[in-house]
XYZ file of C-alpha atoms in Angstrom:
644
model
C -28.493 -0.668 21.501
C -28.878 2.419 19.381
C -27.340 2.134 16.026
C -24.765 4.560 16.740
C -23.171 2.758 19.389
C -23.131 -0.214 17.296
C -20.757 1.393 14.845
C -18.781 3.109 17.629
C -18.247 -0.540 19.109
C -16.730 -2.120 15.675
C -13.498 -0.039 15.491
C -13.146 0.153 19.519
C -13.158 -3.393 20.530
C -10.164 -2.924 18.273
C -8.499 -0.537 19.783
C -9.023 -1.629 22.980
C -8.006 -5.097 22.394
C -4.614 -3.577 20.744
C -4.140 -1.551 24.281
C -4.436 -4.530 26.039
C -2.189 -6.611 24.050
C 0.232 -3.634 24.081
C 0.153 -2.329 27.512
C -0.971 -5.226 29.828
C 0.743 -7.925 27.439
C 3.858 -9.160 29.712
C 1.709 -9.030 32.588
C -0.866 -11.130 31.477
C 0.899 -12.981 29.488
C 1.460 -14.866 25.997
C -2.361 -16.483 25.938
C -4.458 -14.015 27.979
C -2.746 -11.454 25.382
C -3.994 -13.078 21.992
C -7.276 -13.878 23.757
C -8.139 -10.276 24.231
C -7.054 -9.581 20.287
C -8.566 -12.683 18.949
C -11.989 -11.223 20.938
C -12.056 -7.694 20.147
C -11.538 -8.277 16.437
C -13.831 -11.591 16.423
C -16.333 -9.189 18.402
C -15.894 -6.586 15.845
C -16.078 -9.010 12.771
C -19.548 -10.199 14.067
C -20.650 -6.767 14.744
C -19.651 -5.864 11.018
C -21.874 -8.924 10.046
C -25.056 -7.331 11.915
C -24.495 -4.236 10.210
C -24.476 -6.077 6.930
C -27.320 -7.526 7.444
C -28.652 -3.977 8.789
C -27.980 -2.192 5.361
C -29.113 -4.661 3.354
C -32.174 -4.639 4.609
C -32.204 -0.825 4.047
C -31.367 0.616 6.654
C -28.356 3.361 6.313
C -26.833 5.714 8.345
C -24.893 9.118 7.845
C -24.092 11.657 10.406
C -21.609 12.778 12.708
C -20.468 11.182 16.254
C -18.589 13.724 17.899
C -17.876 17.473 16.450
C -13.767 17.904 16.862
C -13.101 21.557 16.083
C -15.560 24.468 14.045
C -13.457 26.936 12.369
C -14.476 29.638 10.024
C -17.820 27.909 9.782
C -16.179 24.481 8.683
C -17.114 21.483 10.994
C -14.193 19.383 11.444
C -16.318 16.000 12.825
C -15.492 12.319 13.789
C -18.586 10.684 11.687
C -20.022 7.499 10.139
C -21.227 6.654 6.501
C -23.007 3.013 6.816
C -23.920 2.152 3.480
C -23.739 -0.845 1.373
C -19.891 -0.079 0.360
C -18.779 0.520 3.994
C -20.504 -2.392 4.895
C -18.989 -4.752 2.336
C -15.825 -3.346 3.831
C -16.058 -3.865 7.589
C -16.801 -7.572 6.715
C -13.997 -8.257 4.555
C -11.278 -6.484 6.541
C -12.479 -7.761 9.772
C -13.082 -11.769 8.871
C -9.438 -11.488 7.072
C -7.765 -9.743 10.179
C -9.054 -12.420 12.697
C -8.198 -15.095 10.433
C -4.549 -13.584 10.857
C -4.682 -13.158 14.065
C -5.796 -16.842 14.345
C -3.001 -17.894 12.443
C -0.476 -15.591 14.059
C -0.689 -18.242 17.076
C 1.272 -20.747 15.542
C 3.616 -18.493 13.591
C 4.637 -16.194 16.137
C 4.436 -18.676 18.485
C 8.645 -18.439 19.621
C 9.163 -14.428 18.481
C 9.855 -12.882 21.862
C 7.490 -9.637 20.421
C 4.485 -12.018 20.711
C 2.072 -9.368 22.596
C 3.672 -6.357 20.747
C 2.718 -8.237 17.331
C -1.197 -8.657 18.565
C -0.822 -4.936 19.646
C 0.272 -3.752 16.637
C -2.396 -5.881 14.172
C -5.410 -4.791 16.383
C -4.090 -1.390 15.725
C -4.011 -1.986 12.046
C -7.541 -3.098 12.074
C -8.760 -0.353 14.343
C -7.424 2.210 11.388
C -8.599 0.326 8.396
C -11.862 0.116 10.205
C -11.970 4.108 10.588
C -11.206 4.371 7.428
C -13.697 2.567 5.619
C -16.216 4.029 7.980
C -15.433 7.762 7.514
C -18.325 10.269 6.358
C -15.696 13.059 5.885
C -12.498 14.091 4.953
C -10.706 14.402 8.322
C -11.546 11.121 9.563
C -11.312 9.418 6.306
C -7.535 10.778 6.703
C -6.892 10.216 10.031
C -7.432 5.944 9.500
C -5.164 6.963 6.463
C -2.318 8.354 8.137
C -2.908 5.605 10.944
C -2.595 2.589 8.634
C 0.653 4.128 7.145
C 1.780 4.462 10.785
C 1.125 1.321 12.288
C 2.084 -0.370 8.380
C 5.824 1.227 9.537
C 5.962 -0.728 12.637
C 4.637 -3.786 11.739
C 7.670 -3.751 8.434
C 9.848 -3.181 10.594
C 8.948 -5.560 13.439
C 12.071 -7.174 13.456
C 13.893 -4.308 14.224
C 17.478 -6.032 14.820
C 17.550 -6.746 10.747
C 18.861 -3.726 8.499
C 16.880 -4.978 5.891
C 13.506 -4.630 7.901
C 14.923 -0.817 8.804
C 15.205 -0.007 5.055
C 11.972 -1.605 3.693
C 9.990 -0.100 6.786
C 11.575 3.985 5.954
C 10.880 2.893 2.235
C 7.919 2.396 3.197
C 6.891 5.275 5.625
C 8.748 7.963 2.753
C 7.404 6.446 -0.592
C 3.489 6.922 1.247
C 4.747 10.525 2.394
C 4.785 11.671 -1.265
C 2.118 9.990 -2.549
C -0.151 11.373 0.890
C 1.472 15.015 0.419
C -0.421 15.087 -2.471
C -3.435 13.684 -0.742
C -3.962 16.159 1.871
C -3.232 18.923 -1.045
C -6.440 17.067 -1.782
C -8.442 17.430 0.930
C -7.486 20.957 0.697
C -8.360 21.871 -2.616
C -11.670 19.956 -1.993
C -12.143 22.602 1.483
C -11.440 25.462 -0.982
C -13.718 24.501 -3.790
C -16.554 23.276 -1.847
C -16.372 24.680 2.052
C -17.094 21.602 3.484
C -14.933 18.019 4.282
C -18.627 16.147 4.321
C -18.996 13.651 1.522
C -22.519 14.042 0.817
C -22.217 17.865 1.074
C -19.526 17.790 -1.576
C -21.406 14.987 -3.683
C -24.352 16.959 -3.974
C -22.439 20.372 -4.932
C -20.271 18.766 -7.206
C -22.206 18.686 -10.339
C -22.726 23.081 -9.896
C -18.664 23.084 -10.126
C -18.103 20.771 -13.253
C -17.056 23.419 -15.334
C -15.297 25.519 -12.835
C -11.887 26.085 -13.411
C -8.682 27.834 -11.582
C -5.704 30.279 -13.048
C -2.330 28.012 -12.894
C 1.457 29.267 -13.373
C 2.098 30.225 -17.087
C -1.200 31.388 -17.446
C -2.425 27.745 -17.393
C -5.812 27.031 -16.853
C -6.812 24.477 -14.467
C -10.229 22.275 -14.105
C -11.502 22.487 -10.239
C -12.520 18.897 -10.028
C -9.896 17.312 -12.289
C -7.648 18.817 -10.112
C -8.750 18.116 -7.216
C -9.571 14.289 -8.387
C -5.821 13.566 -9.681
C -4.258 15.096 -6.308
C -6.686 12.769 -4.385
C -5.311 9.872 -6.888
C -1.967 10.452 -5.748
C -2.825 9.777 -2.626
C -4.575 6.348 -3.862
C -1.231 5.086 -5.539
C 0.976 5.929 -2.677
C -1.349 3.298 -0.636
C -2.754 0.976 -3.640
C 0.957 1.025 -4.470
C 0.918 2.056 -8.137
C 3.509 3.293 -10.059
C 5.672 4.647 -10.251
C 4.912 4.666 -6.099
C 5.091 1.159 -5.974
C 8.873 0.197 -4.592
C 7.736 0.077 -1.099
C 4.989 -2.894 -1.423
C 7.622 -5.871 -2.388
C 9.640 -5.036 0.375
C 6.655 -5.119 3.435
C 8.011 -8.723 2.882
C 10.507 -7.793 5.298
C 7.536 -8.019 8.114
C 6.434 -11.415 8.897
C 4.131 -13.586 6.722
C 0.574 -12.966 8.688
C 0.830 -9.101 8.421
C 2.149 -9.714 4.740
C -1.409 -10.964 4.540
C -3.350 -8.737 5.797
C -1.508 -5.925 4.152
C -1.766 -7.253 1.078
C -4.855 -8.207 0.936
C -7.859 -6.544 3.009
C -6.629 -3.413 4.487
C -3.728 -0.945 3.211
C -3.370 -1.432 -0.373
C -6.852 -1.725 -0.652
C -7.475 1.709 0.855
C -6.839 3.569 -2.397
C -9.345 1.496 -4.171
C -11.692 2.019 -1.360
C -10.843 5.981 -1.490
C -11.260 5.950 -5.515
C -14.517 4.277 -5.589
C -15.937 6.282 -2.680
C -14.983 9.363 -4.722
C -16.835 8.150 -7.520
C -19.178 11.179 -7.871
C -16.412 13.350 -8.805
C -14.318 11.306 -10.564
C -17.539 10.753 -13.187
C -17.249 14.426 -13.802
C -13.822 14.536 -14.591
C -12.859 12.199 -18.070
C -8.850 13.164 -17.793
C -8.899 11.975 -14.144
C -10.454 8.811 -15.312
C -8.268 8.058 -18.129
C -5.031 8.967 -15.295
C -6.803 6.073 -13.410
C -7.291 4.149 -16.074
C -3.607 4.184 -17.646
C -2.251 4.136 -14.380
C -3.268 0.551 -13.124
C -3.248 -0.540 -17.217
C 0.765 0.004 -15.967
C 0.856 -1.443 -12.813
C -1.088 -4.579 -13.904
C 1.357 -5.560 -16.496
C 4.438 -4.656 -15.488
C 4.260 -6.360 -11.880
C 3.328 -9.219 -13.788
C 6.058 -9.282 -15.327
C 8.328 -9.431 -12.793
C 6.353 -11.416 -10.499
C 7.764 -14.526 -13.535
C 11.440 -13.696 -12.229
C 10.881 -14.191 -8.527
C 12.080 -16.070 -6.249
C 11.687 -15.525 -2.722
C 8.084 -17.206 -2.359
C 6.660 -13.877 -0.757
C 7.985 -11.905 -3.382
C 6.258 -13.752 -6.124
C 2.799 -13.145 -4.163
C 3.596 -9.308 -3.277
C 4.168 -8.479 -6.949
C 0.836 -10.801 -8.153
C -1.009 -7.922 -5.238
C 0.486 -4.806 -7.284
C -0.548 -6.397 -10.657
C -4.121 -7.621 -8.999
C -3.942 -3.797 -7.773
C -3.549 -2.752 -11.031
C -6.853 -4.543 -12.477
C -8.794 -3.261 -9.802
C -7.713 0.541 -10.782
C -7.840 -0.208 -14.543
C -11.818 -1.033 -13.702
C -11.909 2.312 -11.862
C -10.377 4.503 -14.782
C -13.380 2.855 -16.675
C -15.927 3.595 -14.253
C -16.922 -0.281 -13.362
C -16.600 0.508 -9.275
C -18.597 -1.470 -8.377
C -16.747 -4.571 -10.053
C -13.202 -3.044 -8.677
C -14.718 -3.410 -5.050
C -16.256 -6.925 -6.161
C -12.175 -7.629 -7.370
C -11.058 -5.961 -3.881
C -13.780 -8.351 -2.067
C -12.659 -11.852 -3.949
C -8.957 -10.733 -3.912
C -8.814 -9.942 -0.373
C -9.937 -14.082 0.382
C -8.040 -15.633 -2.146
C -4.656 -13.685 -1.784
C -4.940 -13.642 1.833
C -4.988 -17.062 1.399
C -1.868 -17.517 -0.752
C -0.210 -15.509 1.881
C -0.964 -17.446 4.737
C -0.223 -20.936 2.475
C 3.031 -19.354 1.248
C 3.592 -18.591 5.410
C 2.746 -22.363 6.070
C 5.392 -23.366 3.719
C 8.305 -20.980 5.553
C 7.558 -22.816 8.435
C 8.030 -26.032 7.555
C 11.125 -25.215 5.934
C 12.537 -23.297 8.477
C 12.295 -19.838 6.952
C 13.545 -20.757 3.991
C 11.699 -18.297 1.633
C 13.750 -19.662 -2.161
C 11.776 -21.401 -4.420
C 15.102 -22.928 -5.460
C 15.169 -24.783 -2.530
C 11.992 -26.284 -2.133
C 9.809 -28.716 -4.655
C 8.140 -32.084 -2.931
C 5.985 -30.481 -0.760
C 3.217 -31.904 -1.603
C 2.973 -35.211 0.170
C 4.060 -33.628 3.604
C 1.783 -30.839 3.641
C -1.511 -32.016 1.829
C -4.080 -29.082 3.322
C -1.713 -26.503 2.865
C -0.963 -27.564 -0.892
C -4.485 -28.682 -1.556
C -5.608 -24.280 -0.502
C -2.333 -23.041 -2.369
C -3.792 -24.654 -5.800
C -7.544 -23.204 -4.913
C -5.930 -19.468 -3.975
C -3.719 -19.791 -7.147
C -7.049 -21.233 -9.309
C -8.696 -18.185 -7.848
C -5.937 -15.742 -8.797
C -5.530 -17.342 -12.351
C -9.182 -16.486 -12.737
C -10.396 -20.055 -13.685
C -13.767 -21.005 -13.027
C -15.519 -21.143 -11.180
C -13.600 -20.044 -8.551
C -14.171 -16.531 -7.166
C -11.048 -14.392 -9.350
C -12.848 -15.421 -12.403
C -16.045 -13.636 -12.512
C -14.485 -10.156 -11.073
C -11.277 -10.233 -12.919
C -13.815 -11.202 -16.520
C -16.340 -8.380 -15.652
C -12.579 -6.049 -15.069
C -11.927 -7.318 -18.513
C -15.516 -7.117 -20.028
C -15.257 -2.940 -18.333
C -12.189 -2.432 -20.154
C -13.696 -3.710 -23.490
C -16.713 -1.967 -23.440
C -15.520 1.469 -21.761
C -15.017 5.033 -24.040
C -12.606 5.867 -21.110
C -9.306 7.374 -23.612
C -6.682 4.628 -22.928
C -8.931 2.260 -22.968
C -7.592 -0.130 -25.869
C -4.461 -0.447 -24.225
C -5.884 -0.747 -20.862
C -7.691 -4.070 -23.081
C -4.410 -5.466 -23.767
C -2.801 -5.142 -20.760
C -5.153 -6.574 -18.745
C -5.457 -9.735 -21.691
C -1.605 -9.910 -21.496
C -1.797 -9.695 -17.615
C -4.345 -12.663 -17.661
C -1.721 -14.974 -19.360
C 1.043 -13.814 -16.825
C -0.841 -14.195 -13.522
C -1.573 -17.790 -14.335
C 1.829 -18.418 -15.186
C 3.356 -17.144 -12.101
C 0.683 -18.488 -9.908
C 1.548 -21.943 -11.303
C 5.087 -21.279 -11.150
C 5.059 -20.954 -7.350
C 3.076 -23.959 -7.130
C 4.621 -26.736 -9.295
C 8.149 -24.998 -7.689
C 7.203 -25.461 -4.187
C 4.961 -28.723 -3.954
C 5.807 -30.642 -7.096
C 8.849 -32.432 -8.539
C 12.254 -33.170 -6.412
C 12.974 -31.921 -3.229
C 16.036 -29.568 -3.235
C 16.384 -28.923 0.362
C 18.714 -29.861 2.684
C 18.517 -33.795 4.368
C 18.127 -32.502 7.788
C 14.869 -29.827 6.465
C 13.508 -33.344 3.888
C 12.939 -36.118 7.124
C 11.280 -32.681 9.280
C 8.789 -31.552 7.007
C 5.409 -31.677 8.386
C 2.581 -30.257 8.124
C 2.116 -27.071 9.767
C -0.170 -27.070 13.253
C -3.894 -26.589 13.105
C -3.879 -23.037 14.446
C -2.169 -22.321 10.871
C -4.237 -24.579 9.199
C -8.021 -23.634 10.041
C -7.644 -20.203 8.649
C -6.238 -21.682 5.304
C -9.285 -23.797 5.319
C -11.318 -20.762 6.442
C -9.798 -18.774 3.406
C -10.596 -21.097 1.122
C -14.113 -21.633 0.954
C -14.852 -17.808 -0.332
C -11.765 -17.954 -2.589
C -14.161 -20.842 -3.504
C -17.326 -19.491 -3.655
C -17.531 -15.606 -3.189
C -17.816 -14.876 -6.791
C -20.444 -17.072 -7.366
C -21.974 -15.488 -4.342
C -21.951 -11.935 -5.651
C -21.438 -11.631 -8.893
C -25.070 -11.426 -9.590
C -25.709 -8.918 -6.855
C -22.698 -6.930 -8.088
C -23.724 -6.795 -11.908
C -26.958 -5.509 -11.389
C -26.613 -3.473 -9.430
C -28.232 -3.780 -5.836
C -25.584 -4.650 -3.993
C -23.808 -1.414 -3.833
C -26.647 0.635 -4.611
C -26.241 4.072 -4.858
C -23.076 3.774 -2.499
C -20.893 4.198 -5.818
C -21.610 5.166 -9.387
C -22.561 2.626 -11.147
C -21.961 1.481 -14.865
C -18.833 0.148 -16.278
C -20.654 -2.995 -17.808
C -22.780 -2.987 -20.844
C -26.518 -3.752 -19.400
C -26.875 -6.160 -22.698
C -24.258 -8.457 -21.851
C -25.257 -11.635 -19.150
C -22.789 -10.747 -16.131
C -25.063 -13.350 -13.997
C -23.410 -16.109 -12.779
C -25.005 -18.634 -15.137
C -24.718 -16.553 -17.998
C -20.607 -16.086 -17.672
C -20.302 -19.816 -16.683
C -22.258 -20.486 -20.197
C -19.598 -18.249 -21.890
C -16.796 -19.493 -20.368
C -15.999 -22.225 -23.642
C -16.030 -19.228 -26.032
C -14.439 -16.481 -23.692
C -10.727 -15.538 -24.263
C -9.424 -15.122 -20.866
C -10.113 -18.180 -20.010
C -8.052 -20.257 -23.052
C -5.411 -17.564 -22.550
C -5.227 -18.831 -18.036
C -5.154 -22.253 -19.288
C -2.042 -21.576 -21.612
C -0.519 -19.664 -18.949
C -0.548 -22.881 -16.711
C 0.253 -25.146 -19.495
C 3.147 -22.938 -19.300
C 3.798 -23.062 -15.981
C 3.907 -27.078 -16.582
C 6.203 -26.733 -19.534
C 8.656 -25.014 -18.180
C 8.868 -26.448 -14.212
C 7.835 -30.189 -14.246
C 8.124 -31.792 -18.288
C 11.627 -28.740 -19.911
C 12.208 -27.691 -15.754
C 15.653 -26.677 -18.331
C 13.822 -24.219 -20.383
C 13.717 -21.076 -17.863
C 17.551 -21.292 -17.597
C 17.634 -21.240 -21.405
C 15.581 -18.216 -21.917
C 17.278 -16.232 -18.860
C 20.310 -16.800 -20.506
C 18.752 -16.454 -24.276
C 17.263 -12.757 -23.405
C 19.582 -11.958 -20.925
C 18.818 -7.836 -21.647
C 15.113 -8.881 -20.515
C 15.991 -10.844 -17.937
C 18.273 -8.172 -15.972
C 15.716 -5.465 -16.423
C 13.024 -7.833 -14.961
C 15.320 -9.139 -12.153
C 16.321 -5.269 -11.344
C 12.377 -4.691 -11.854
C 12.951 -2.097 -14.775
C 15.341 -0.263 -12.324
C 12.828 1.831 -10.180
C 14.548 1.210 -6.607
C 18.063 1.873 -8.124
C 16.752 5.738 -9.411
C 15.146 6.492 -6.733
C 17.979 5.253 -4.653
C 20.696 7.292 -6.073
C 18.030 10.318 -7.847
C 16.834 10.847 -4.368
C 17.278 8.982 -1.551
C 21.627 9.681 -2.636
C 20.239 12.684 -4.234
C 19.134 14.186 -0.550
C 22.113 12.741 1.189
C 24.009 15.123 -0.709
C 22.308 17.816 -0.778
C 22.656 16.856 3.371
C 26.234 16.692 3.000
C 26.567 19.464 0.720
C 24.712 22.055 3.187
C 26.007 20.881 6.037
C 30.149 20.699 4.415
C 29.241 24.469 2.910
C 26.004 25.894 4.085
C 27.047 24.932 7.996
C 30.496 24.591 8.727
C 31.987 26.693 6.101
C 29.934 29.244 5.574
C 27.681 29.575 9.001
C 30.590 28.489 11.040
C 33.541 29.335 9.191
C 32.573 32.900 7.930
C 30.061 34.213 9.878
C 30.844 32.760 13.364
C 34.641 32.058 12.638
C 34.816 34.866 10.574
C 33.446 37.187 12.563
C 35.605 36.349 15.627
C 38.446 36.741 13.304
C 37.566 39.716 12.945
C 36.893 41.143 16.171
C 40.665 39.622 16.929
C 42.770 41.137 13.957
C 40.753 44.402 15.215
C 41.610 44.112 18.593
C 45.488 43.089 17.908
C 45.579 46.234 15.771
C 44.036 48.849 18.119
C 45.986 47.840 21.079
C 48.991 49.050 19.886
C 46.981 52.361 20.099
C 47.411 51.923 24.444
C 51.149 50.809 24.675
C 51.634 52.300 28.078
C 54.461 54.213 27.332
C 54.725 57.846 28.113
C 56.676 59.048 25.424
C 54.500 57.542 23.107
C 51.466 59.569 24.394
C 53.264 62.361 24.441
C 54.435 62.105 20.749
C 50.977 61.585 19.936
C 49.933 64.694 21.763
C 52.463 67.134 19.348
C 51.952 65.349 16.306
C 47.874 66.127 17.029
C 48.767 69.611 17.954
C 50.483 70.243 15.027
C 47.854 68.982 12.909
C 45.324 71.108 14.482
C 47.567 74.779 14.533
C 48.331 73.547 10.717
C 44.858 73.304 10.119
C 43.989 76.841 11.381
C 46.542 78.611 9.437
C 46.421 77.046 5.920
C 42.465 76.549 5.663
């Protein structure tokens, strides 16, 4: 089998699975539908592992497989770039997707849209694979918009709910804002370089490092800074960075399996992948890097604070995703691109684990998601509990779990970064460590410890989820423990990603090996901050459970700000949504009804009618009227001849 055919089979197997489950699902039945979907994605995972093995053996590929169009010498192609970066992403995407597919059998067992859901998530995987495997901006945009489209379908999967419809519309519109900047960036790339091929653009970029273009009001814009900022606007939308983050928490309106897929390995990681892939361009613009760094730091810090006051178990994990995406973005701004992808990889495992664990709890609680009505689930759900604790430890950055290595590498990269804004970012990520550990174990303590706060019927019927749910939890728990240990050495010495991203970010003199980082734990500030966060959660929710209520009453203003998520949703609703609606109403009322219909159409009709009403008196039908007019005309004519 040729390599090109092997690469094609990976996304096409997911597409075939989506088509079979979607179009033939009602005919072949539920079991065959999920078998086809799982089989297609499982096949893609196996082939992705084969490709990764081949890539790390030194066999890379970069070339077109299909020419879509040629215009003005510009080739619009479908092609693949298979290097360490894309290979790692392919394995992560297909593995997490496979676990979500298996988990879906149990979670969606009673849903009437069972086969449709499998079709959507398989199609989602196809679009993400096309994105990460692309070697040009055209295919990148195809995959980019593909994941956006399918996310709209998945978030609004339960379309009979008004909240789901509002959520998928919000996701669609907010991402259109980011995508507008993204496509402008692609246009700027084509205008400057005359090519959409990654390698051609990267090779030519240094020669355009100092090129400027004329901006408004006589200003000069640095071309590469402009391109990078426009591309980053697209990344802000997909990866939910402040202020384009508001869609991601509302995506919880979709079923839990898709929450895990969106938040862990697919859509939200697309922006991080984009900036990492474009690292040769971003490295030529310190301004763009500074913007990336500050935006990431704000997201990491602000969203961690919001997670502290959430009571919906899925929304706690959702705001955790926002904060962790901020950490990845901070790493990108610090030029630690490989570290950002490292955290993306570890985060994919433990965040998918946490979402699926939350879904397991929701199943046991008969779809109750409020943590204030949970408690005491530890004994009834031991597998879910243990896996959730593993995911929380990884998220909090406790050694030797996966999140410890990647998060500490980010903190060190920011600490030593010379990018403007690095001081603020360093303080933000350190504060974020405390907050992350606190809200992670707040979830664990509120859901699994203490006395049960659910109704008696629910308490009597509490039991562990079926194996089809717990097996994916166990499978994701393993890399949540081991992924950091296995990947940290290769990531930090540059051998994992090689030349697929620009190396750097962490000084070479630091001992960033697994053994070195573990040996440094007793002296590491982030470790003690994480322990402090866990201890704080234990005090507030197990030892002194009355404290959170007292804090909320005493600091009512701050609590209200956090509960309102800083007012972003209300601001966008009033200014943009209501503003657009008001503008539409004004254009309809004044522009259409009064101006066009009232004045132009109906006004013209009224003028014609009134004119006709006046003119019709000339044609009375009476002979003496006509004779009188003739006499008057004759007198006037004679007078003109006499007196001229």
